[in-house]
Amino acid sequence: MARTRTALLSVLALLAGLLSLQLGGPAPRATAAPAAFTHPGVLVSRAQLDYARSKVQAGQQPWKAAYDNMMGSSYASLSRTPKPRAVVECGSSSNPNHGCTEERQDAIAAYTDALAWYFTRDSKYAKKSIEIMDAWSATITDHTNSNAPLQSGWSGATWPRAAEIIKYTYDGGWPGAGRFATMLRNVYLPEVSNGSATTKNGNWELVMTEAAIGIAVFLDDRSAYDKAVGTYLDRVPAYIYLTSDGDLPKPPADSSIDTKAEIIKYWQGQSTFADGLAQETCRDFGHTGWGLASIADIAETSRIQGRDLYPKIQDRLRYALGFHTGYENGTAVPSWLCGGSVKKGLDEVTEVGFNALHNRLGISMSSTQKYTEAHRPSGTDNYFNAWTTLTHADNPS
């Protein structure tokens, strides 16, 4: 009887799964998180850092110029004083701006100092990175106002990069590492993983997901990692269009956007679609570049963690990079695209994706290559992208 009942339950479960697929419900996914996380393992691995460090020590380009650019920036200053706030309040377009700029820039400084430590082995930089991270973990309790999820994503994407390098490569100790982990778990993770950005422009949920995955790695939290990967695999097809999607782009998962008119409105009024067009293309290339950067960054972290997401998103990413860099390089804008006019300004966001797709996978990307090489060395956008020529240019690791 027990065996019969078990068999019956198995059949019912199978039928429920098939019905879910027919109704458009989410298909179950295999676990994405590794059995054991690799550290350091958020955006950059030890092997990648060692490769770049060897190039800098040899005085080779573009790494030496990228290193000099980073070390000459205010973010590497050892006289920097962190400016933490208990409550960071960020409204639309960071208005009001109560701690928003300070938080983002202190996170970038912590990451910059962590990289400077690794490249120089000068403990002063590790101690400065720790000082900045400890100041914030001792102070911040919340993010408020309309941009709270986005602000948490920007800063939350950067903090784990710094923390991973310091915790797993600096032998001088970090007594506050546990408190910093608590800050990430209690202040940032709930804000970036609660799915509140499904109807916002896609760069919101993408950078929030980048933060969630990085935090999950630092916390060794397999459940949070799995949830973030699920969000990512739903969001990327809703951000970059391929003709294989059909006549219309895919809508964001779990959103109210489902009719043709609603999808076109969500895509900034664009009604003609081509491979590589992004949901924010007709808004501006700057915000689009942020979305593409997070798509590449998340795949890069997943690769380090041993379960590579690049094969799942590589066609969308390569077409999107080629589409936008083509216009940045001077291709005339056709009348069907954004009314015949686009707002350029992709910024220095192509290095990670270009290296992964072209150098590692051997995909021809002439427009992206031209754009990427012309914009070296990449600096920082003062939000969450920083020093990717140094860490990822031609990096095979």
mmCIF file of C-alpha atoms in Angstrom:
data_model
loop_
_atom_site.group_PDB
_atom_site.id
_atom_site.type_symbol
_atom_site.label_atom_id
_atom_site.label_comp_id
_atom_site.label_asym_id
_atom_site.label_seq_id
_atom_site.Cartn_x
_atom_site.Cartn_y
_atom_site.Cartn_z
ATOM 1 C CA MET A 1 0.000 0.000 0.000
ATOM 2 C CA ALA A 2 2.776 2.408 0.925
ATOM 3 C CA ARG A 3 4.592 1.639 -2.336
ATOM 4 C CA THR A 4 1.392 2.236 -4.346
ATOM 5 C CA ARG A 5 0.777 5.527 -2.560
ATOM 6 C CA THR A 6 4.364 6.676 -3.248
ATOM 7 C CA ALA A 7 4.001 5.822 -6.925
ATOM 8 C CA LEU A 8 0.709 7.698 -7.100
ATOM 9 C CA LEU A 9 2.259 10.783 -5.500
ATOM 10 C CA SER A 10 5.126 10.652 -8.007
ATOM 11 C CA VAL A 11 2.687 10.572 -10.912
ATOM 12 C CA LEU A 12 0.709 13.464 -9.467
ATOM 13 C CA ALA A 13 3.897 15.475 -9.013
ATOM 14 C CA LEU A 14 4.877 14.815 -12.626
ATOM 15 C CA LEU A 15 1.445 15.867 -13.863
ATOM 16 C CA ALA A 16 1.606 19.018 -11.740
ATOM 17 C CA GLY A 17 4.953 19.881 -13.282
ATOM 18 C CA LEU A 18 3.654 19.359 -16.801
ATOM 19 C CA LEU A 19 0.588 21.469 -16.061
ATOM 20 C CA SER A 20 2.811 24.223 -14.695
ATOM 21 C CA LEU A 21 4.798 24.242 -17.925
ATOM 22 C CA GLN A 22 1.624 24.333 -20.049
ATOM 23 C CA LEU A 23 0.302 27.256 -18.062
ATOM 24 C CA GLY A 24 3.582 29.117 -18.363
ATOM 25 C CA GLY A 25 4.612 28.498 -14.779
ATOM 26 C CA PRO A 26 8.276 28.326 -13.790
ATOM 27 C CA ALA A 27 10.084 25.095 -14.558
ATOM 28 C CA PRO A 28 12.053 23.649 -11.668
ATOM 29 C CA ARG A 29 15.774 24.364 -11.863
ATOM 30 C CA ALA A 30 18.755 22.333 -10.797
ATOM 31 C CA THR A 31 20.716 23.706 -7.883
ATOM 32 C CA ALA A 32 23.038 26.442 -9.111
ATOM 33 C CA ALA A 33 25.273 26.893 -6.078
ATOM 34 C CA PRO A 34 28.480 24.855 -5.835
ATOM 35 C CA ALA A 35 28.902 22.323 -3.041
ATOM 36 C CA ALA A 36 31.643 24.582 -1.694
ATOM 37 C CA PHE A 37 32.228 28.185 -2.724
ATOM 38 C CA THR A 38 35.546 29.357 -4.177
ATOM 39 C CA HIS A 39 37.214 32.278 -2.374
ATOM 40 C CA PRO A 40 38.085 34.926 -3.378
ATOM 41 C CA GLY A 41 35.322 34.463 -5.868
ATOM 42 C CA VAL A 42 33.245 37.563 -6.558
ATOM 43 C CA LEU A 43 34.003 38.935 -10.047
ATOM 44 C CA VAL A 44 37.725 38.184 -9.662
ATOM 45 C CA SER A 45 39.485 34.974 -8.653
ATOM 46 C CA ARG A 46 42.931 34.510 -7.173
ATOM 47 C CA ALA A 47 44.166 33.209 -10.539
ATOM 48 C CA GLN A 48 42.856 36.300 -12.318
ATOM 49 C CA LEU A 49 44.465 38.570 -9.747
ATOM 50 C CA ASP A 50 47.770 36.732 -10.036
ATOM 51 C CA TYR A 51 47.704 36.997 -13.824
ATOM 52 C CA ALA A 52 47.026 40.742 -13.762
ATOM 53 C CA ARG A 53 49.616 41.312 -11.019
ATOM 54 C CA SER A 54 52.263 39.520 -13.062
ATOM 55 C CA LYS A 55 51.507 41.748 -16.045
ATOM 56 C CA VAL A 56 51.780 44.904 -13.947
ATOM 57 C CA GLN A 57 55.052 43.771 -12.417
ATOM 58 C CA ALA A 58 56.397 43.146 -15.907
ATOM 59 C CA GLY A 59 55.320 46.644 -16.978
ATOM 60 C CA GLN A 60 53.091 45.282 -19.730
ATOM 61 C CA GLN A 61 50.147 47.132 -21.271
ATOM 62 C CA PRO A 62 47.263 47.711 -20.873
ATOM 63 C CA TRP A 63 47.620 46.430 -17.305
ATOM 64 C CA LYS A 64 50.349 48.845 -16.185
ATOM 65 C CA ALA A 65 48.402 51.876 -17.377
ATOM 66 C CA ALA A 66 45.257 50.507 -15.737
ATOM 67 C CA TYR A 67 47.108 49.963 -12.480
ATOM 68 C CA ASP A 68 48.604 53.453 -12.546
ATOM 69 C CA ASN A 69 45.155 54.872 -13.253
ATOM 70 C CA MET A 70 43.714 53.079 -10.229
ATOM 71 C CA MET A 71 46.563 53.943 -7.871
ATOM 72 C CA GLY A 72 46.432 57.583 -8.946
ATOM 73 C CA SER A 73 42.736 57.888 -8.182
ATOM 74 C CA SER A 74 41.260 59.343 -5.020
ATOM 75 C CA TYR A 75 39.849 55.904 -4.240
ATOM 76 C CA ALA A 76 43.346 54.590 -3.478
ATOM 77 C CA SER A 77 44.190 57.447 -1.115
ATOM 78 C CA LEU A 78 45.338 56.222 2.304
ATOM 79 C CA SER A 79 44.101 59.485 3.834
ATOM 80 C CA ARG A 80 40.492 58.757 2.898
ATOM 81 C CA THR A 81 38.018 59.049 5.778
ATOM 82 C CA PRO A 82 34.913 56.856 5.449
ATOM 83 C CA LYS A 83 31.565 58.574 5.888
ATOM 84 C CA PRO A 84 29.059 55.961 7.069
ATOM 85 C CA ARG A 85 25.422 56.702 7.892
ATOM 86 C CA ALA A 86 22.951 54.716 9.938
ATOM 87 C CA VAL A 87 20.202 55.313 7.373
ATOM 88 C CA VAL A 88 21.055 55.988 3.739
ATOM 89 C CA GLU A 89 18.148 57.801 2.083
ATOM 90 C CA CYS A 90 18.072 57.863 -1.710
ATOM 91 C CA GLY A 91 15.158 59.199 -3.707
ATOM 92 C CA SER A 92 14.657 59.122 -7.448
ATOM 93 C CA SER A 93 17.851 60.225 -9.213
ATOM 94 C CA SER A 94 19.408 60.241 -5.726
ATOM 95 C CA ASN A 95 17.270 63.173 -4.631
ATOM 96 C CA PRO A 96 17.340 63.367 -1.683
ATOM 97 C CA ASN A 97 20.904 62.192 -1.397
ATOM 98 C CA HIS A 98 21.614 61.426 2.237
ATOM 99 C CA GLY A 99 24.672 59.232 2.187
ATOM 100 C CA CYS A 100 24.072 57.728 -1.270
ATOM 101 C CA THR A 101 27.217 59.048 -2.943
ATOM 102 C CA GLU A 102 29.304 58.442 0.170
ATOM 103 C CA GLU A 103 28.181 54.826 0.442
ATOM 104 C CA ARG A 104 28.831 53.979 -3.221
ATOM 105 C CA GLN A 105 32.201 55.672 -3.231
ATOM 106 C CA ASP A 106 33.345 54.196 0.062
ATOM 107 C CA ALA A 107 32.474 50.739 -1.285
ATOM 108 C CA ILE A 108 34.548 51.430 -4.419
ATOM 109 C CA ALA A 109 37.387 52.706 -2.224
ATOM 110 C CA ALA A 110 37.301 49.529 -0.137
ATOM 111 C CA TYR A 111 37.521 47.460 -3.326
ATOM 112 C CA THR A 112 40.275 49.693 -4.735
ATOM 113 C CA ASP A 113 42.313 49.336 -1.553
ATOM 114 C CA ALA A 114 41.766 45.579 -1.561
ATOM 115 C CA LEU A 115 43.140 45.408 -5.114
ATOM 116 C CA ALA A 116 46.009 47.740 -4.157
ATOM 117 C CA TRP A 117 46.840 45.415 -1.261
ATOM 118 C CA TYR A 118 46.917 42.395 -3.538
ATOM 119 C CA PHE A 119 49.079 44.051 -6.170
ATOM 120 C CA THR A 120 51.542 45.751 -3.789
ATOM 121 C CA ARG A 121 51.391 43.464 -0.720
ATOM 122 C CA ASP A 122 51.534 46.687 1.306
ATOM 123 C CA SER A 123 49.426 46.050 4.401
ATOM 124 C CA LYS A 124 48.499 49.736 4.650
ATOM 125 C CA TYR A 125 46.032 49.231 1.824
ATOM 126 C CA ALA A 126 44.467 46.171 3.409
ATOM 127 C CA LYS A 127 44.086 48.056 6.671
ATOM 128 C CA LYS A 128 42.464 50.995 4.884
ATOM 129 C CA SER A 129 40.018 48.670 3.133
ATOM 130 C CA ILE A 130 39.178 47.103 6.494
ATOM 131 C CA GLU A 131 38.789 50.533 8.105
ATOM 132 C CA ILE A 132 36.215 51.534 5.491
ATOM 133 C CA MET A 133 34.279 48.265 5.703
ATOM 134 C CA ASP A 134 34.320 48.287 9.513
ATOM 135 C CA ALA A 135 33.065 51.878 9.644
ATOM 136 C CA TRP A 136 30.011 50.989 7.580
ATOM 137 C CA SER A 137 29.278 47.661 9.260
ATOM 138 C CA ALA A 138 29.311 49.404 12.644
ATOM 139 C CA THR A 139 26.864 52.074 11.497
ATOM 140 C CA ILE A 140 24.394 51.323 8.728
ATOM 141 C CA THR A 141 21.000 49.853 9.558
ATOM 142 C CA ASP A 142 18.783 50.642 6.564
ATOM 143 C CA HIS A 143 18.216 52.147 3.125
ATOM 144 C CA THR A 144 15.083 54.226 2.590
ATOM 145 C CA ASN A 145 13.100 56.118 -0.072
ATOM 146 C CA SER A 146 12.321 55.094 -3.643
ATOM 147 C CA ASN A 147 15.856 54.272 -4.779
ATOM 148 C CA ALA A 148 16.636 52.062 -1.785
ATOM 149 C CA PRO A 149 16.708 48.801 -3.806
ATOM 150 C CA LEU A 150 18.896 50.304 -6.539
ATOM 151 C CA GLN A 151 21.271 51.965 -4.066
ATOM 152 C CA SER A 152 21.551 48.688 -2.175
ATOM 153 C CA GLY A 153 22.371 46.987 -5.470
ATOM 154 C CA TRP A 154 25.077 49.453 -6.457
ATOM 155 C CA SER A 155 26.863 49.316 -3.116
ATOM 156 C CA GLY A 156 26.015 45.694 -2.435
ATOM 157 C CA ALA A 157 27.628 44.642 -5.712
ATOM 158 C CA THR A 158 30.916 46.252 -4.682
ATOM 159 C CA TRP A 159 31.265 45.452 -0.975
ATOM 160 C CA PRO A 160 31.654 41.660 -1.441
ATOM 161 C CA ARG A 161 34.414 42.120 -4.008
ATOM 162 C CA ALA A 162 36.470 43.977 -1.442
ATOM 163 C CA ALA A 163 35.556 41.661 1.418
ATOM 164 C CA GLU A 164 36.442 38.510 -0.507
ATOM 165 C CA ILE A 165 39.951 39.731 -1.342
ATOM 166 C CA ILE A 166 40.663 40.910 2.181
ATOM 167 C CA LYS A 167 39.233 37.934 4.043
ATOM 168 C CA TYR A 168 40.883 35.312 1.865
ATOM 169 C CA THR A 169 44.234 36.867 0.918
ATOM 170 C CA TYR A 170 45.254 39.224 3.744
ATOM 171 C CA ASP A 171 47.079 37.400 6.515
ATOM 172 C CA GLY A 172 46.981 40.302 8.947
ATOM 173 C CA GLY A 173 43.533 39.393 10.253
ATOM 174 C CA TRP A 174 40.131 41.042 10.078
ATOM 175 C CA PRO A 175 38.340 40.805 13.437
ATOM 176 C CA GLY A 176 35.311 42.646 12.026
ATOM 177 C CA ALA A 177 34.647 40.197 9.204
ATOM 178 C CA GLY A 178 31.738 38.599 11.061
ATOM 179 C CA ARG A 179 30.042 41.933 11.697
ATOM 180 C CA PHE A 180 30.505 42.859 8.038
ATOM 181 C CA ALA A 181 28.845 39.590 7.039
ATOM 182 C CA THR A 182 25.944 40.394 9.352
ATOM 183 C CA MET A 183 25.588 43.795 7.683
ATOM 184 C CA LEU A 184 25.414 42.179 4.246
ATOM 185 C CA ARG A 185 22.858 39.623 5.407
ATOM 186 C CA ASN A 186 20.579 41.953 7.350
ATOM 187 C CA VAL A 187 20.862 45.326 5.602
ATOM 188 C CA TYR A 188 21.587 44.495 1.945
ATOM 189 C CA LEU A 189 20.408 40.985 1.085
ATOM 190 C CA PRO A 190 16.697 41.499 1.927
ATOM 191 C CA GLU A 191 16.638 44.706 -0.133
ATOM 192 C CA VAL A 192 18.207 43.206 -3.253
ATOM 193 C CA SER A 193 16.517 39.800 -3.282
ATOM 194 C CA ASN A 194 12.865 40.585 -2.589
ATOM 195 C CA GLY A 195 11.832 40.977 -6.245
ATOM 196 C CA SER A 196 10.577 44.556 -5.884
ATOM 197 C CA ALA A 197 12.080 45.718 -9.184
ATOM 198 C CA THR A 198 10.267 43.537 -11.722
ATOM 199 C CA THR A 199 8.497 46.462 -13.405
ATOM 200 C CA LYS A 200 11.412 48.889 -13.082
ATOM 201 C CA ASN A 201 13.894 49.343 -15.905
ATOM 202 C CA GLY A 202 15.937 46.168 -16.098
ATOM 203 C CA ASN A 203 19.258 47.561 -14.868
ATOM 204 C CA TRP A 204 17.656 47.748 -11.406
ATOM 205 C CA GLU A 205 17.014 44.051 -10.957
ATOM 206 C CA LEU A 206 20.237 43.091 -12.717
ATOM 207 C CA VAL A 207 22.512 45.033 -10.371
ATOM 208 C CA MET A 208 20.406 43.940 -7.405
ATOM 209 C CA THR A 209 20.941 40.357 -8.525
ATOM 210 C CA GLU A 210 24.658 40.990 -8.948
ATOM 211 C CA ALA A 211 24.715 42.179 -5.346
ATOM 212 C CA ALA A 212 22.709 39.171 -4.177
ATOM 213 C CA ILE A 213 25.051 36.684 -5.844
ATOM 214 C CA GLY A 214 28.172 38.390 -4.517
ATOM 215 C CA ILE A 215 26.738 38.532 -1.002
ATOM 216 C CA ALA A 216 25.720 34.875 -1.220
ATOM 217 C CA VAL A 217 29.277 33.897 -2.104
ATOM 218 C CA PHE A 218 30.738 35.845 0.814
ATOM 219 C CA LEU A 219 28.164 34.373 3.194
ATOM 220 C CA ASP A 220 28.543 30.833 1.756
ATOM 221 C CA ASP A 221 24.762 30.942 1.406
ATOM 222 C CA ARG A 222 23.722 28.359 -1.168
ATOM 223 C CA SER A 223 20.011 29.141 -0.899
ATOM 224 C CA ALA A 224 20.517 32.860 -1.561
ATOM 225 C CA TYR A 225 22.799 31.997 -4.471
ATOM 226 C CA ASP A 226 20.234 29.667 -6.032
ATOM 227 C CA LYS A 227 17.502 32.284 -5.698
ATOM 228 C CA ALA A 228 19.678 34.937 -7.339
ATOM 229 C CA VAL A 229 20.577 32.665 -10.253
ATOM 230 C CA GLY A 230 16.891 31.927 -10.818
ATOM 231 C CA THR A 231 16.157 35.654 -10.945
ATOM 232 C CA TYR A 232 19.064 36.180 -13.344
ATOM 233 C CA LEU A 233 18.000 33.471 -15.776
ATOM 234 C CA ASP A 234 14.524 35.006 -15.907
ATOM 235 C CA ARG A 235 15.688 38.620 -16.209
ATOM 236 C CA VAL A 236 18.357 38.342 -18.933
ATOM 237 C CA PRO A 237 15.877 37.161 -21.623
ATOM 238 C CA ALA A 238 13.560 39.998 -20.563
ATOM 239 C CA TYR A 239 16.381 42.543 -21.006
ATOM 240 C CA ILE A 240 18.034 41.527 -24.297
ATOM 241 C CA TYR A 241 15.984 40.524 -27.335
ATOM 242 C CA LEU A 242 16.776 37.732 -29.788
ATOM 243 C CA THR A 243 14.699 37.016 -32.872
ATOM 244 C CA SER A 244 14.183 33.505 -31.540
ATOM 245 C CA ASP A 245 11.982 35.075 -28.834
ATOM 246 C CA GLY A 246 9.267 35.726 -31.415
ATOM 247 C CA ASP A 247 7.626 38.964 -32.478
ATOM 248 C CA LEU A 248 7.912 40.530 -29.034
ATOM 249 C CA PRO A 249 10.504 40.511 -26.242
ATOM 250 C CA LYS A 250 9.885 38.341 -23.220
ATOM 251 C CA PRO A 251 8.194 40.211 -20.343
ATOM 252 C CA PRO A 252 9.791 40.327 -16.897
ATOM 253 C CA ALA A 253 8.915 37.271 -14.825
ATOM 254 C CA ASP A 254 6.182 37.713 -12.208
ATOM 255 C CA SER A 255 5.273 41.169 -13.530
ATOM 256 C CA SER A 256 1.998 42.649 -14.716
ATOM 257 C CA ILE A 257 3.549 43.467 -18.106
ATOM 258 C CA ASP A 258 2.060 40.980 -20.558
ATOM 259 C CA THR A 259 0.179 42.648 -23.427
ATOM 260 C CA LYS A 260 1.792 43.876 -26.653
ATOM 261 C CA ALA A 261 1.076 47.502 -25.771
ATOM 262 C CA GLU A 262 2.533 47.101 -22.278
ATOM 263 C CA ILE A 263 5.683 45.414 -23.595
ATOM 264 C CA ILE A 264 6.260 48.140 -26.185
ATOM 265 C CA LYS A 265 5.768 50.825 -23.551
ATOM 266 C CA TYR A 266 8.191 49.016 -21.250
ATOM 267 C CA TRP A 267 10.721 48.950 -24.110
ATOM 268 C CA GLN A 268 10.635 52.762 -24.284
ATOM 269 C CA GLY A 269 8.082 52.797 -27.132
ATOM 270 C CA GLN A 270 10.241 50.680 -29.446
ATOM 271 C CA SER A 271 8.051 48.431 -31.605
ATOM 272 C CA THR A 272 10.632 46.985 -34.007
ATOM 273 C CA PHE A 273 13.047 44.495 -32.502
ATOM 274 C CA ALA A 274 16.415 43.119 -33.585
ATOM 275 C CA ASP A 275 19.059 40.824 -32.135
ATOM 276 C CA GLY A 276 20.858 42.580 -29.279
ATOM 277 C CA LEU A 277 18.333 45.358 -28.686
ATOM 278 C CA ALA A 278 17.931 45.944 -24.958
ATOM 279 C CA GLN A 279 14.961 47.048 -22.912
ATOM 280 C CA GLU A 280 16.673 50.376 -22.149
ATOM 281 C CA THR A 281 18.344 51.003 -25.530
ATOM 282 C CA CYS A 282 15.866 53.745 -26.442
ATOM 283 C CA ARG A 283 16.154 55.250 -22.974
ATOM 284 C CA ASP A 284 19.926 55.740 -23.197
ATOM 285 C CA PHE A 285 23.063 53.683 -23.615
ATOM 286 C CA GLY A 286 24.341 54.612 -20.150
ATOM 287 C CA HIS A 287 21.656 52.735 -18.229
ATOM 288 C CA THR A 288 21.789 49.960 -20.826
ATOM 289 C CA GLY A 289 25.522 49.621 -20.206
ATOM 290 C CA TRP A 290 24.880 49.146 -16.494
ATOM 291 C CA GLY A 291 22.510 46.299 -17.292
ATOM 292 C CA LEU A 292 25.004 44.658 -19.650
ATOM 293 C CA ALA A 293 27.795 45.054 -17.099
ATOM 294 C CA SER A 294 25.794 43.255 -14.417
ATOM 295 C CA ILE A 295 24.891 40.475 -16.854
ATOM 296 C CA ALA A 296 28.599 39.881 -17.530
ATOM 297 C CA ASP A 297 29.645 40.313 -13.893
ATOM 298 C CA ILE A 298 27.172 37.716 -12.654
ATOM 299 C CA ALA A 299 28.259 35.217 -15.300
ATOM 300 C CA GLU A 300 31.887 35.881 -14.360
ATOM 301 C CA THR A 301 31.209 35.114 -10.700
ATOM 302 C CA SER A 302 29.317 31.964 -11.661
ATOM 303 C CA ARG A 303 32.265 30.824 -13.760
ATOM 304 C CA ILE A 304 34.615 31.259 -10.803
ATOM 305 C CA GLN A 305 32.180 29.262 -8.686
ATOM 306 C CA GLY A 306 32.359 26.356 -11.125
ATOM 307 C CA ARG A 307 28.875 26.391 -12.646
ATOM 308 C CA ASP A 308 29.270 28.638 -15.643
ATOM 309 C CA LEU A 309 26.254 30.705 -16.735
ATOM 310 C CA TYR A 310 27.950 32.128 -19.829
ATOM 311 C CA PRO A 311 26.673 29.304 -22.093
ATOM 312 C CA LYS A 312 23.107 30.212 -21.124
ATOM 313 C CA ILE A 313 23.417 33.935 -21.887
ATOM 314 C CA GLN A 314 26.318 34.237 -24.321
ATOM 315 C CA ASP A 315 24.216 34.831 -27.458
ATOM 316 C CA ARG A 316 22.194 37.594 -25.845
ATOM 317 C CA LEU A 317 25.272 39.253 -24.360
ATOM 318 C CA ARG A 318 27.408 39.098 -27.502
ATOM 319 C CA TYR A 319 24.627 40.483 -29.697
ATOM 320 C CA ALA A 320 23.867 43.239 -27.193
ATOM 321 C CA LEU A 321 27.496 44.284 -26.885
ATOM 322 C CA GLY A 322 27.901 44.283 -30.659
ATOM 323 C CA PHE A 323 24.635 46.148 -31.223
ATOM 324 C CA HIS A 324 25.472 49.022 -28.890
ATOM 325 C CA THR A 325 29.202 49.320 -29.555
ATOM 326 C CA GLY A 326 28.444 49.475 -33.274
ATOM 327 C CA TYR A 327 26.522 52.707 -32.815
ATOM 328 C CA GLU A 328 29.108 53.999 -30.332
ATOM 329 C CA ASN A 329 31.740 53.376 -33.023
ATOM 330 C CA GLY A 330 29.846 55.480 -35.548
ATOM 331 C CA THR A 331 27.329 53.268 -37.328
ATOM 332 C CA ALA A 332 24.426 55.404 -38.579
ATOM 333 C CA VAL A 333 21.239 54.983 -36.560
ATOM 334 C CA PRO A 334 18.395 53.639 -38.740
ATOM 335 C CA SER A 335 14.997 55.299 -38.695
ATOM 336 C CA TRP A 336 13.309 52.257 -37.124
ATOM 337 C CA LEU A 337 15.514 52.454 -34.016
ATOM 338 C CA CYS A 338 14.419 54.861 -31.293
ATOM 339 C CA GLY A 339 12.914 57.231 -33.842
ATOM 340 C CA GLY A 340 16.251 57.486 -35.641
ATOM 341 C CA SER A 341 18.196 58.864 -32.689
ATOM 342 C CA VAL A 342 19.956 57.233 -29.726
ATOM 343 C CA LYS A 343 21.559 58.710 -26.636
ATOM 344 C CA LYS A 344 25.073 57.320 -26.560
ATOM 345 C CA GLY A 345 27.311 56.939 -23.537
ATOM 346 C CA LEU A 346 27.805 53.202 -23.036
ATOM 347 C CA ASP A 347 30.786 53.919 -20.762
ATOM 348 C CA GLU A 348 33.563 51.469 -19.925
ATOM 349 C CA VAL A 349 31.406 48.423 -19.260
ATOM 350 C CA THR A 350 32.469 45.958 -21.953
ATOM 351 C CA GLU A 351 35.766 44.550 -20.663
ATOM 352 C CA VAL A 352 34.423 41.612 -18.616
ATOM 353 C CA GLY A 353 31.972 40.378 -21.229
ATOM 354 C CA PHE A 354 34.364 40.912 -24.130
ATOM 355 C CA ASN A 355 37.141 38.966 -22.424
ATOM 356 C CA ALA A 356 34.844 36.070 -21.584
ATOM 357 C CA LEU A 357 33.162 35.772 -24.966
ATOM 358 C CA HIS A 358 35.962 36.729 -27.352
ATOM 359 C CA ASN A 359 39.163 35.691 -25.630
ATOM 360 C CA ARG A 360 37.947 32.602 -23.801
ATOM 361 C CA LEU A 361 35.181 31.338 -26.080
ATOM 362 C CA GLY A 362 36.626 32.537 -29.380
ATOM 363 C CA ILE A 363 33.574 34.497 -30.549
ATOM 364 C CA SER A 364 34.310 37.152 -33.170
ATOM 365 C CA MET A 365 33.276 40.555 -31.773
ATOM 366 C CA SER A 366 34.880 43.213 -33.977
ATOM 367 C CA SER A 367 32.703 46.158 -32.889
ATOM 368 C CA THR A 368 33.045 45.312 -29.207
ATOM 369 C CA GLN A 369 36.793 44.819 -29.585
ATOM 370 C CA LYS A 370 37.218 48.178 -31.285
ATOM 371 C CA TYR A 371 35.195 49.941 -28.596
ATOM 372 C CA THR A 372 36.824 48.137 -25.678
ATOM 373 C CA GLU A 373 40.388 48.722 -26.800
ATOM 374 C CA ALA A 374 39.662 52.382 -27.574
ATOM 375 C CA HIS A 375 38.394 52.946 -24.030
ATOM 376 C CA ARG A 376 41.286 51.404 -22.132
ATOM 377 C CA PRO A 377 42.190 51.678 -19.400
ATOM 378 C CA SER A 378 38.744 51.595 -17.855
ATOM 379 C CA GLY A 379 38.350 53.572 -14.659
ATOM 380 C CA THR A 380 35.247 53.700 -12.523
ATOM 381 C CA ASP A 381 31.765 55.099 -13.086
ATOM 382 C CA ASN A 382 31.547 55.939 -9.352
ATOM 383 C CA TYR A 383 28.580 53.592 -9.007
ATOM 384 C CA PHE A 384 29.720 49.943 -9.201
ATOM 385 C CA ASN A 385 31.948 49.430 -12.236
ATOM 386 C CA ALA A 386 35.642 49.757 -11.429
ATOM 387 C CA TRP A 387 39.068 48.878 -12.848
ATOM 388 C CA THR A 388 37.998 46.087 -15.208
ATOM 389 C CA THR A 389 40.857 46.605 -17.665
ATOM 390 C CA LEU A 390 43.224 45.858 -14.803
ATOM 391 C CA THR A 391 41.377 42.767 -13.635
ATOM 392 C CA HIS A 392 39.945 41.302 -16.842
ATOM 393 C CA ALA A 393 41.709 42.544 -19.984
ATOM 394 C CA ASP A 394 42.864 39.501 -21.994
ATOM 395 C CA ASN A 395 42.744 37.491 -18.751
ATOM 396 C CA PRO A 396 42.592 33.768 -19.558
ATOM 397 C CA SER A 397 42.256 32.592 -15.973
#
